[in-house]
């Protein structure tokens, strides 16, 4: 294995080696999380060419989908990480309507589907949120986390209902816990 000094502590492996590592890891959560973070670090590495960074991002997305459990916090974390990474790649390299991972409208639609609530419903639920049961506060917090990518994504959405919905969510996020 090569030196890790120039890679922020991560071994410098090819994308093929890391894919094989992910296949061998199976369902080992800690190992899968490490693989997700390795792939994410490569996706964020500005020294790499854009095409390779997007491949690393796709690998991180694939592993992200496998590493989380079925509980509400795990599912919200998975969604938030996925939407954040996809939005970051769009912000850095521009939209690609031919690839749903890099299509702003597909990302926005996914966020809306993951949240389930409308912005108005979330606003209503957040009134006096401090007095709500802890489960309700946790739910509103997950909504806030999942909708965070709208901040960057709004600039890449075409005018229309999704863009308006993104703006509505950005307004509501200010009152969520």
PDB file of C-alpha atoms in Angstrom:
ATOM      1  CA  UNK A   1       0.000   0.000   0.000  1.00  0.00           C
ATOM      2  CA  UNK A   2       1.245   3.475  -0.817  1.00  0.00           C
ATOM      3  CA  UNK A   3       2.001   6.288   1.610  1.00  0.00           C
ATOM      4  CA  UNK A   4      -0.987   8.027   3.114  1.00  0.00           C
ATOM      5  CA  UNK A   5       0.832  11.285   3.881  1.00  0.00           C
ATOM      6  CA  UNK A   6      -0.298  13.125   0.748  1.00  0.00           C
ATOM      7  CA  UNK A   7      -3.874  11.843   0.814  1.00  0.00           C
ATOM      8  CA  UNK A   8      -5.066  13.087   4.171  1.00  0.00           C
ATOM      9  CA  UNK A   9      -4.434   9.751   5.847  1.00  0.00           C
ATOM     10  CA  UNK A  10      -6.320   7.617   3.332  1.00  0.00           C
ATOM     11  CA  UNK A  11      -4.483   5.005   1.270  1.00  0.00           C
ATOM     12  CA  UNK A  12      -4.159   5.939  -2.376  1.00  0.00           C
ATOM     13  CA  UNK A  13      -6.110   3.239  -4.201  1.00  0.00           C
ATOM     14  CA  UNK A  14      -7.611   3.193  -7.665  1.00  0.00           C
ATOM     15  CA  UNK A  15     -11.352   3.423  -8.022  1.00  0.00           C
ATOM     16  CA  UNK A  16     -11.396  -0.216  -9.165  1.00  0.00           C
ATOM     17  CA  UNK A  17      -9.598  -1.308  -5.973  1.00  0.00           C
ATOM     18  CA  UNK A  18     -12.045   0.609  -3.796  1.00  0.00           C
ATOM     19  CA  UNK A  19     -15.021  -0.857  -5.703  1.00  0.00           C
ATOM     20  CA  UNK A  20     -13.616  -4.343  -5.074  1.00  0.00           C
ATOM     21  CA  UNK A  21     -13.100  -3.422  -1.421  1.00  0.00           C
ATOM     22  CA  UNK A  22     -16.768  -2.394  -1.219  1.00  0.00           C
ATOM     23  CA  UNK A  23     -17.859  -5.670  -2.818  1.00  0.00           C
ATOM     24  CA  UNK A  24     -15.772  -7.668  -0.313  1.00  0.00           C
ATOM     25  CA  UNK A  25     -16.994  -5.625   2.656  1.00  0.00           C
ATOM     26  CA  UNK A  26     -20.535  -6.884   2.235  1.00  0.00           C
ATOM     27  CA  UNK A  27     -22.668  -5.500   5.026  1.00  0.00           C
ATOM     28  CA  UNK A  28     -19.907  -4.571   7.480  1.00  0.00           C
ATOM     29  CA  UNK A  29     -21.175  -1.121   8.476  1.00  0.00           C
ATOM     30  CA  UNK A  30     -17.924   0.343   9.819  1.00  0.00           C
ATOM     31  CA  UNK A  31     -15.955  -0.808   6.809  1.00  0.00           C
ATOM     32  CA  UNK A  32     -18.627   0.451   4.406  1.00  0.00           C
ATOM     33  CA  UNK A  33     -18.606   3.847   6.126  1.00  0.00           C
ATOM     34  CA  UNK A  34     -14.837   3.980   5.717  1.00  0.00           C
ATOM     35  CA  UNK A  35     -15.201   3.148   2.021  1.00  0.00           C
ATOM     36  CA  UNK A  36     -17.893   5.840   1.637  1.00  0.00           C
ATOM     37  CA  UNK A  37     -15.588   8.414   3.208  1.00  0.00           C
ATOM     38  CA  UNK A  38     -12.620   7.345   1.044  1.00  0.00           C
ATOM     39  CA  UNK A  39     -14.747   7.696  -2.104  1.00  0.00           C
ATOM     40  CA  UNK A  40     -16.131  11.022  -0.869  1.00  0.00           C
ATOM     41  CA  UNK A  41     -12.642  12.370  -0.195  1.00  0.00           C
ATOM     42  CA  UNK A  42     -11.640  11.517  -3.777  1.00  0.00           C
ATOM     43  CA  UNK A  43     -14.822  13.120  -5.134  1.00  0.00           C
ATOM     44  CA  UNK A  44     -13.847  16.307  -3.285  1.00  0.00           C
ATOM     45  CA  UNK A  45     -10.188  16.214  -4.400  1.00  0.00           C
ATOM     46  CA  UNK A  46      -9.757  19.217  -6.687  1.00  0.00           C
ATOM     47  CA  UNK A  47      -6.498  17.782  -8.028  1.00  0.00           C
ATOM     48  CA  UNK A  48      -8.386  15.023  -9.845  1.00  0.00           C
ATOM     49  CA  UNK A  49     -10.076  15.463 -13.238  1.00  0.00           C
ATOM     50  CA  UNK A  50     -13.812  16.205 -13.174  1.00  0.00           C
ATOM     51  CA  UNK A  51     -14.805  12.904 -14.788  1.00  0.00           C
ATOM     52  CA  UNK A  52     -12.883  10.870 -12.226  1.00  0.00           C
ATOM     53  CA  UNK A  53     -14.269  12.939  -9.361  1.00  0.00           C
ATOM     54  CA  UNK A  54     -17.786  12.208 -10.591  1.00  0.00           C
ATOM     55  CA  UNK A  55     -16.971   8.477 -10.718  1.00  0.00           C
ATOM     56  CA  UNK A  56     -15.757   8.654  -7.123  1.00  0.00           C
ATOM     57  CA  UNK A  57     -18.934  10.547  -6.196  1.00  0.00           C
ATOM     58  CA  UNK A  58     -21.074   7.823  -7.783  1.00  0.00           C
ATOM     59  CA  UNK A  59     -19.192   5.177  -5.806  1.00  0.00           C
ATOM     60  CA  UNK A  60     -19.741   7.172  -2.619  1.00  0.00           C
ATOM     61  CA  UNK A  61     -23.468   7.395  -3.438  1.00  0.00           C
ATOM     62  CA  UNK A  62     -23.671   3.639  -4.037  1.00  0.00           C
ATOM     63  CA  UNK A  63     -21.940   2.816  -0.776  1.00  0.00           C
ATOM     64  CA  UNK A  64     -24.013   5.445   1.058  1.00  0.00           C
ATOM     65  CA  UNK A  65     -27.171   3.633  -0.040  1.00  0.00           C
ATOM     66  CA  UNK A  66     -25.819   0.375   1.413  1.00  0.00           C
ATOM     67  CA  UNK A  67     -24.331   1.568   4.697  1.00  0.00           C
ATOM     68  CA  UNK A  68     -27.369   2.993   6.459  1.00  0.00           C
ATOM     69  CA  UNK A  69     -30.046   1.134   8.377  1.00  0.00           C
ATOM     70  CA  UNK A  70     -33.797   1.377   8.011  1.00  0.00           C
ATOM     71  CA  UNK A  71     -34.444   3.652  11.001  1.00  0.00           C
ATOM     72  CA  UNK A  72     -35.640   7.223  10.450  1.00  0.00           C
ATOM     73  CA  UNK A  73     -32.345   8.821  11.483  1.00  0.00           C
ATOM     74  CA  UNK A  74     -30.321   6.451   9.273  1.00  0.00           C
ATOM     75  CA  UNK A  75     -32.592   7.034   6.298  1.00  0.00           C
ATOM     76  CA  UNK A  76     -32.528  10.814   6.798  1.00  0.00           C
ATOM     77  CA  UNK A  77     -28.725  10.765   7.093  1.00  0.00           C
ATOM     78  CA  UNK A  78     -28.448   8.689   3.932  1.00  0.00           C
ATOM     79  CA  UNK A  79     -30.756  11.055   2.030  1.00  0.00           C
ATOM     80  CA  UNK A  80     -29.034  14.188   3.325  1.00  0.00           C
ATOM     81  CA  UNK A  81     -25.568  12.867   2.431  1.00  0.00           C
ATOM     82  CA  UNK A  82     -26.722  11.803  -1.021  1.00  0.00           C
ATOM     83  CA  UNK A  83     -28.489  15.068  -1.844  1.00  0.00           C
ATOM     84  CA  UNK A  84     -25.579  17.094  -0.469  1.00  0.00           C
ATOM     85  CA  UNK A  85     -22.976  15.256  -2.583  1.00  0.00           C
ATOM     86  CA  UNK A  86     -25.094  15.325  -5.730  1.00  0.00           C
ATOM     87  CA  UNK A  87     -25.720  19.051  -5.268  1.00  0.00           C
ATOM     88  CA  UNK A  88     -22.041  19.711  -4.666  1.00  0.00           C
ATOM     89  CA  UNK A  89     -21.103  17.973  -7.910  1.00  0.00           C
ATOM     90  CA  UNK A  90     -23.735  20.011  -9.779  1.00  0.00           C
ATOM     91  CA  UNK A  91     -22.432  23.216  -8.200  1.00  0.00           C
ATOM     92  CA  UNK A  92     -18.851  22.405  -9.182  1.00  0.00           C
ATOM     93  CA  UNK A  93     -19.318  20.833 -12.617  1.00  0.00           C
ATOM     94  CA  UNK A  94     -22.710  22.042 -13.739  1.00  0.00           C
ATOM     95  CA  UNK A  95     -25.948  20.176 -14.297  1.00  0.00           C
ATOM     96  CA  UNK A  96     -26.193  17.101 -16.489  1.00  0.00           C
ATOM     97  CA  UNK A  97     -29.848  16.476 -17.394  1.00  0.00           C
ATOM     98  CA  UNK A  98     -28.802  13.181 -19.036  1.00  0.00           C
ATOM     99  CA  UNK A  99     -27.681  11.766 -15.672  1.00  0.00           C
ATOM    100  CA  UNK A 100     -30.241  11.801 -12.852  1.00  0.00           C
ATOM    101  CA  UNK A 101     -27.464  12.000 -10.251  1.00  0.00           C
ATOM    102  CA  UNK A 102     -26.412  15.388 -11.618  1.00  0.00           C
ATOM    103  CA  UNK A 103     -29.816  16.679 -12.766  1.00  0.00           C
ATOM    104  CA  UNK A 104     -30.966  19.509 -10.460  1.00  0.00           C
ATOM    105  CA  UNK A 105     -34.649  18.807 -11.091  1.00  0.00           C
ATOM    106  CA  UNK A 106     -34.190  15.106 -10.257  1.00  0.00           C
ATOM    107  CA  UNK A 107     -32.319  16.028  -7.076  1.00  0.00           C
ATOM    108  CA  UNK A 108     -35.017  18.533  -6.065  1.00  0.00           C
ATOM    109  CA  UNK A 109     -37.749  15.984  -6.772  1.00  0.00           C
ATOM    110  CA  UNK A 110     -35.908  13.463  -4.613  1.00  0.00           C
ATOM    111  CA  UNK A 111     -35.630  15.933  -1.758  1.00  0.00           C
ATOM    112  CA  UNK A 112     -39.342  16.726  -1.958  1.00  0.00           C
ATOM    113  CA  UNK A 113     -40.203  13.007  -1.981  1.00  0.00           C
ATOM    114  CA  UNK A 114     -37.913  12.288   0.969  1.00  0.00           C
ATOM    115  CA  UNK A 115     -39.464  15.011   3.090  1.00  0.00           C
ATOM    116  CA  UNK A 116     -43.110  14.029   2.502  1.00  0.00           C
ATOM    117  CA  UNK A 117     -44.414  17.243   4.110  1.00  0.00           C
ATOM    118  CA  UNK A 118     -45.174  20.451   2.291  1.00  0.00           C
ATOM    119  CA  UNK A 119     -43.337  23.570   3.428  1.00  0.00           C
ATOM    120  CA  UNK A 120     -46.605  24.852   4.914  1.00  0.00           C
ATOM    121  CA  UNK A 121     -47.082  21.669   6.939  1.00  0.00           C
ATOM    122  CA  UNK A 122     -43.509  21.872   8.223  1.00  0.00           C
ATOM    123  CA  UNK A 123     -44.018  25.521   9.180  1.00  0.00           C
ATOM    124  CA  UNK A 124     -47.225  24.629  11.058  1.00  0.00           C
ATOM    125  CA  UNK A 125     -45.482  21.770  12.889  1.00  0.00           C
ATOM    126  CA  UNK A 126     -42.602  24.031  13.875  1.00  0.00           C
ATOM    127  CA  UNK A 127     -44.767  26.522  15.767  1.00  0.00           C
ATOM    128  CA  UNK A 128     -43.619  26.309  19.389  1.00  0.00           C
ATOM    129  CA  UNK A 129     -41.417  23.354  18.421  1.00  0.00           C
ATOM    130  CA  UNK A 130     -39.706  23.557  21.824  1.00  0.00           C
ATOM    131  CA  UNK A 131     -42.969  22.327  23.403  1.00  0.00           C
ATOM    132  CA  UNK A 132     -43.292  19.368  21.038  1.00  0.00           C
ATOM    133  CA  UNK A 133     -42.424  15.769  21.937  1.00  0.00           C
ATOM    134  CA  UNK A 134     -38.802  14.855  21.256  1.00  0.00           C
ATOM    135  CA  UNK A 135     -39.857  12.583  18.375  1.00  0.00           C
ATOM    136  CA  UNK A 136     -41.539  15.549  16.641  1.00  0.00           C
ATOM    137  CA  UNK A 137     -38.476  17.741  17.173  1.00  0.00           C
ATOM    138  CA  UNK A 138     -36.291  14.974  15.742  1.00  0.00           C
ATOM    139  CA  UNK A 139     -38.554  14.658  12.720  1.00  0.00           C
ATOM    140  CA  UNK A 140     -38.404  18.402  12.054  1.00  0.00           C
ATOM    141  CA  UNK A 141     -34.625  18.300  12.444  1.00  0.00           C
ATOM    142  CA  UNK A 142     -34.398  15.523   9.853  1.00  0.00           C
ATOM    143  CA  UNK A 143     -36.561  17.605   7.496  1.00  0.00           C
ATOM    144  CA  UNK A 144     -34.192  20.540   7.959  1.00  0.00           C
ATOM    145  CA  UNK A 145     -31.140  18.375   7.227  1.00  0.00           C
ATOM    146  CA  UNK A 146     -32.628  16.795   4.110  1.00  0.00           C
ATOM    147  CA  UNK A 147     -33.726  20.150   2.642  1.00  0.00           C
ATOM    148  CA  UNK A 148     -30.332  21.836   3.233  1.00  0.00           C
ATOM    149  CA  UNK A 149     -29.091  21.206  -0.350  1.00  0.00           C
ATOM    150  CA  UNK A 150     -31.793  23.559  -1.666  1.00  0.00           C
ATOM    151  CA  UNK A 151     -29.448  26.407  -0.667  1.00  0.00           C
ATOM    152  CA  UNK A 152     -26.984  25.510  -3.443  1.00  0.00           C
ATOM    153  CA  UNK A 153     -29.432  23.780  -5.749  1.00  0.00           C
ATOM    154  CA  UNK A 154     -31.845  26.707  -6.123  1.00  0.00           C
ATOM    155  CA  UNK A 155     -29.464  28.444  -8.549  1.00  0.00           C
ATOM    156  CA  UNK A 156     -29.504  25.467 -10.904  1.00  0.00           C
ATOM    157  CA  UNK A 157     -33.238  24.795 -11.031  1.00  0.00           C
ATOM    158  CA  UNK A 158     -35.263  25.846 -14.020  1.00  0.00           C
ATOM    159  CA  UNK A 159     -38.024  28.364 -13.345  1.00  0.00           C
ATOM    160  CA  UNK A 160     -41.193  26.582 -12.356  1.00  0.00           C
ATOM    161  CA  UNK A 161     -42.871  24.702  -9.519  1.00  0.00           C
ATOM    162  CA  UNK A 162     -39.721  22.912  -8.279  1.00  0.00           C
ATOM    163  CA  UNK A 163     -37.812  26.175  -8.097  1.00  0.00           C
ATOM    164  CA  UNK A 164     -40.677  27.810  -6.209  1.00  0.00           C
ATOM    165  CA  UNK A 165     -40.849  24.830  -3.853  1.00  0.00           C
ATOM    166  CA  UNK A 166     -37.109  25.060  -3.200  1.00  0.00           C
ATOM    167  CA  UNK A 167     -37.491  28.736  -2.303  1.00  0.00           C
ATOM    168  CA  UNK A 168     -40.420  27.918  -0.012  1.00  0.00           C
ATOM    169  CA  UNK A 169     -38.314  25.281   1.758  1.00  0.00           C
ATOM    170  CA  UNK A 170     -35.447  27.738   2.182  1.00  0.00           C
ATOM    171  CA  UNK A 171     -37.845  30.110   3.906  1.00  0.00           C
ATOM    172  CA  UNK A 172     -39.294  27.396   6.165  1.00  0.00           C
ATOM    173  CA  UNK A 173     -35.894  25.992   7.114  1.00  0.00           C
ATOM    174  CA  UNK A 174     -35.246  29.202   9.085  1.00  0.00           C
ATOM    175  CA  UNK A 175     -37.967  28.281  11.607  1.00  0.00           C
ATOM    176  CA  UNK A 176     -37.187  24.569  11.920  1.00  0.00           C
ATOM    177  CA  UNK A 177     -35.232  23.332  14.951  1.00  0.00           C
TER     178      UNK A 177
END
